[in-house]
Amino acid sequence: YLGMYVLESDPIHQFAEPTQTVHFPDNETPWSTLIEKNGHLQIWSEVLSLKKPPQGHFMSLIRGLKRKRFDVVECAFLPHSQQRVGTISAIAATIEADRFAIYRCPDEDTAKQVALDVTHALQVGPWVFRSIPVLMYSDPHYEMGQLPDDKITWSPLLKNKAFAQTLQDYVASQI
């Protein structure tokens, strides 16, 4: 543990079988020597403590939504090919049974532009929540052939005041 960071060793040979459910005992796992030697941790702690902490991240965002009793499941990072221009990173998540692409932008102005570009989105601070319903495509399996906007059932969360307020509270808590 390094202040606000966690450094974790993830060696290739730590499981006894291919399904990766049975771990080797700790004394048989080749953990990184960077973790084992306290001298390295002390040096890193001093260097990292000088850097400004990042403002908000996906895990804290999801935890914040869950604390406010929003059901959030199926979170996964999106590949770079599905990121929008100007975004830092993106995840897909199901919130209250509605699918969303959640984009993290470097600042609020960029997020506003991304929200305008993608449409059917809610922008709060540096975050953009884009509704991506399963049935927005004529071929949902391959996500091909987007239907006309008036044929798509967009997420009602885009207009939900409690949802928007929860996001605004989260952004305010990260400043």
C-alpha atoms as one frame of an Amber mdcrd trajectory, in Angstrom:
protein
   0.000   0.000   0.000   1.495   3.347  -1.095  -0.666   6.142   0.259  -3.500
   6.317  -2.239  -2.043   3.583  -4.501  -1.967  -0.181  -4.186   0.886  -2.030
  -5.848   0.013  -5.657  -6.498   2.244  -8.466  -7.705   0.490 -10.605 -10.326
   2.884 -13.409 -11.321   2.078 -15.691 -14.245   2.594 -18.871 -12.208   0.278
 -18.454  -9.234  -2.428 -21.010 -10.026  -2.258 -24.796  -9.747  -4.600 -25.461
 -12.681  -5.821 -23.840 -15.942  -9.176 -22.528 -14.676  -7.274 -20.328 -12.213
  -9.354 -21.187  -9.175  -6.739 -23.012  -7.068  -3.796 -20.857  -5.948  -0.346
 -22.215  -5.218   0.621 -21.634  -1.563   2.211 -18.203  -1.001   5.641 -19.717
  -0.366   5.489 -21.440  -3.806   4.325 -18.357  -5.717   7.073 -16.262  -7.368
   5.988 -12.859  -6.027   7.802  -9.804  -7.342  10.871  -8.778  -5.358   9.699
  -5.180  -5.768   6.868  -5.989  -3.371   8.987  -8.074  -1.018  11.689  -5.461
  -0.359  10.546  -2.619   1.906  13.294  -0.319   0.616  11.565  -0.077  -2.761
   8.231   0.744  -1.165   9.744   3.502   0.946  11.353   5.159  -2.106   8.145
   4.887  -4.150   6.051   6.241  -1.289   8.211   9.355  -1.090   8.054   9.961
  -4.861   4.340   9.236  -5.236   3.351  11.430  -2.302   4.670  14.441  -4.248
   2.262  13.934  -7.137  -1.218  15.422  -7.225  -3.830  12.673  -6.796  -6.066
  11.967  -9.805  -9.584  13.370  -9.591 -12.118  10.590  -9.594 -11.845   7.217
 -11.195 -14.276   4.570 -12.384 -14.188   2.448  -9.224 -15.013   5.364  -6.934
 -17.734   6.487  -9.354 -19.333   3.023  -9.345 -19.034   2.762  -5.548 -20.688
   6.177  -5.213 -23.627   5.077  -7.367 -23.993   1.832  -5.415 -23.940   3.703
  -2.084 -26.933   5.679  -3.331 -28.689   2.365  -4.099 -28.293   2.415  -7.867
 -27.856  -1.117  -9.203 -24.593  -1.150 -11.178 -23.365  -4.388 -12.761 -21.383
  -5.688 -15.735 -18.661  -3.037 -15.683 -15.872  -3.498 -18.217 -13.312  -1.247
 -19.841 -14.036  -0.496 -23.479 -11.302  -0.995 -26.081  -9.552   2.100 -27.393
 -11.453   1.734 -30.670 -14.700   2.520 -28.804 -13.402   5.603 -27.020 -14.518
   8.984 -28.275 -12.041  11.627 -29.390 -10.929  13.625 -26.355 -11.768  10.993
 -23.745  -9.209   9.543 -21.349 -10.884   6.153 -20.985 -14.274   4.490 -21.134
 -16.214   1.646 -19.581 -19.478  -0.066 -20.334 -21.797  -0.635 -17.390 -25.374
  -1.633 -16.755 -27.098   0.798 -14.385 -30.637   0.037 -13.239 -30.887  -2.508
 -16.107 -29.903   0.112 -18.727 -26.629  -0.121 -20.630 -24.283   2.852 -20.664
 -20.938   3.803 -22.103 -19.268   5.970 -19.466 -16.544   8.258 -20.766 -13.982
   9.982 -18.558 -12.698  13.226 -20.037  -9.758  15.390 -18.966 -12.045  18.312
 -18.090 -15.629  19.531 -18.072 -15.397  21.428 -21.373 -14.234  18.330 -23.228
 -17.011  16.304 -21.587 -19.615  18.824 -22.762 -18.370  18.470 -26.338 -18.328
  14.665 -26.141 -21.910  14.664 -24.810 -23.018  16.858 -27.720 -21.285  14.569
 -30.210 -22.684  11.267 -28.915 -26.229  12.499 -28.091 -28.564  10.702 -25.685
 -26.044  11.354 -22.948 -25.817  12.977 -19.537 -22.701  15.033 -18.807 -21.657
  15.837 -15.252 -18.220  17.304 -14.622 -15.637  15.320 -16.598 -18.004  12.342
 -16.994 -20.340  11.478 -19.868 -22.989   8.764 -19.499 -24.174   7.674 -22.945
 -27.263   5.489 -23.172 -26.508   2.430 -25.330 -29.612   0.196 -25.203 -29.202
  -3.416 -26.304 -31.948  -2.993 -28.895 -30.593   0.155 -30.540 -29.305  -1.904
 -33.480 -31.127  -3.928 -36.118 -28.525  -6.646 -35.417 -27.964  -6.459 -31.633
 -25.518  -9.381 -31.564 -22.965  -7.602 -33.753 -24.139  -4.081 -32.831 -24.682
  -3.197 -36.477 -27.303  -1.059 -38.178 -28.352   1.540 -35.605 -32.087   2.135
 -35.678 -33.565   5.641 -36.083 -33.587   7.594 -32.794 -37.386   7.506 -32.529
 -37.328   3.669 -32.636 -34.892   3.351 -29.730 -35.934   3.246 -26.078 -33.278
   5.415 -24.433 -32.528   5.099 -20.724 -34.925   7.036 -18.486 -31.950   7.687
 -16.174 -30.874  10.454 -18.557 -33.792  12.520 -17.216 -33.811  11.131 -13.657
 -33.153  13.990 -11.214 -31.966  11.695  -8.404 -29.437  10.066 -10.738 -28.156
  13.441 -11.973 -27.911  14.744  -8.390 -25.988  11.647  -7.291 -23.493  12.245
 -10.102 -23.201  15.953  -9.251 -22.588  15.085  -5.587 -19.899  12.606  -6.616
 -18.135  15.163  -8.831 -18.294  17.782  -6.051 -16.756  15.297  -3.590 -13.760
  14.774  -5.904 -12.676  18.430  -6.000
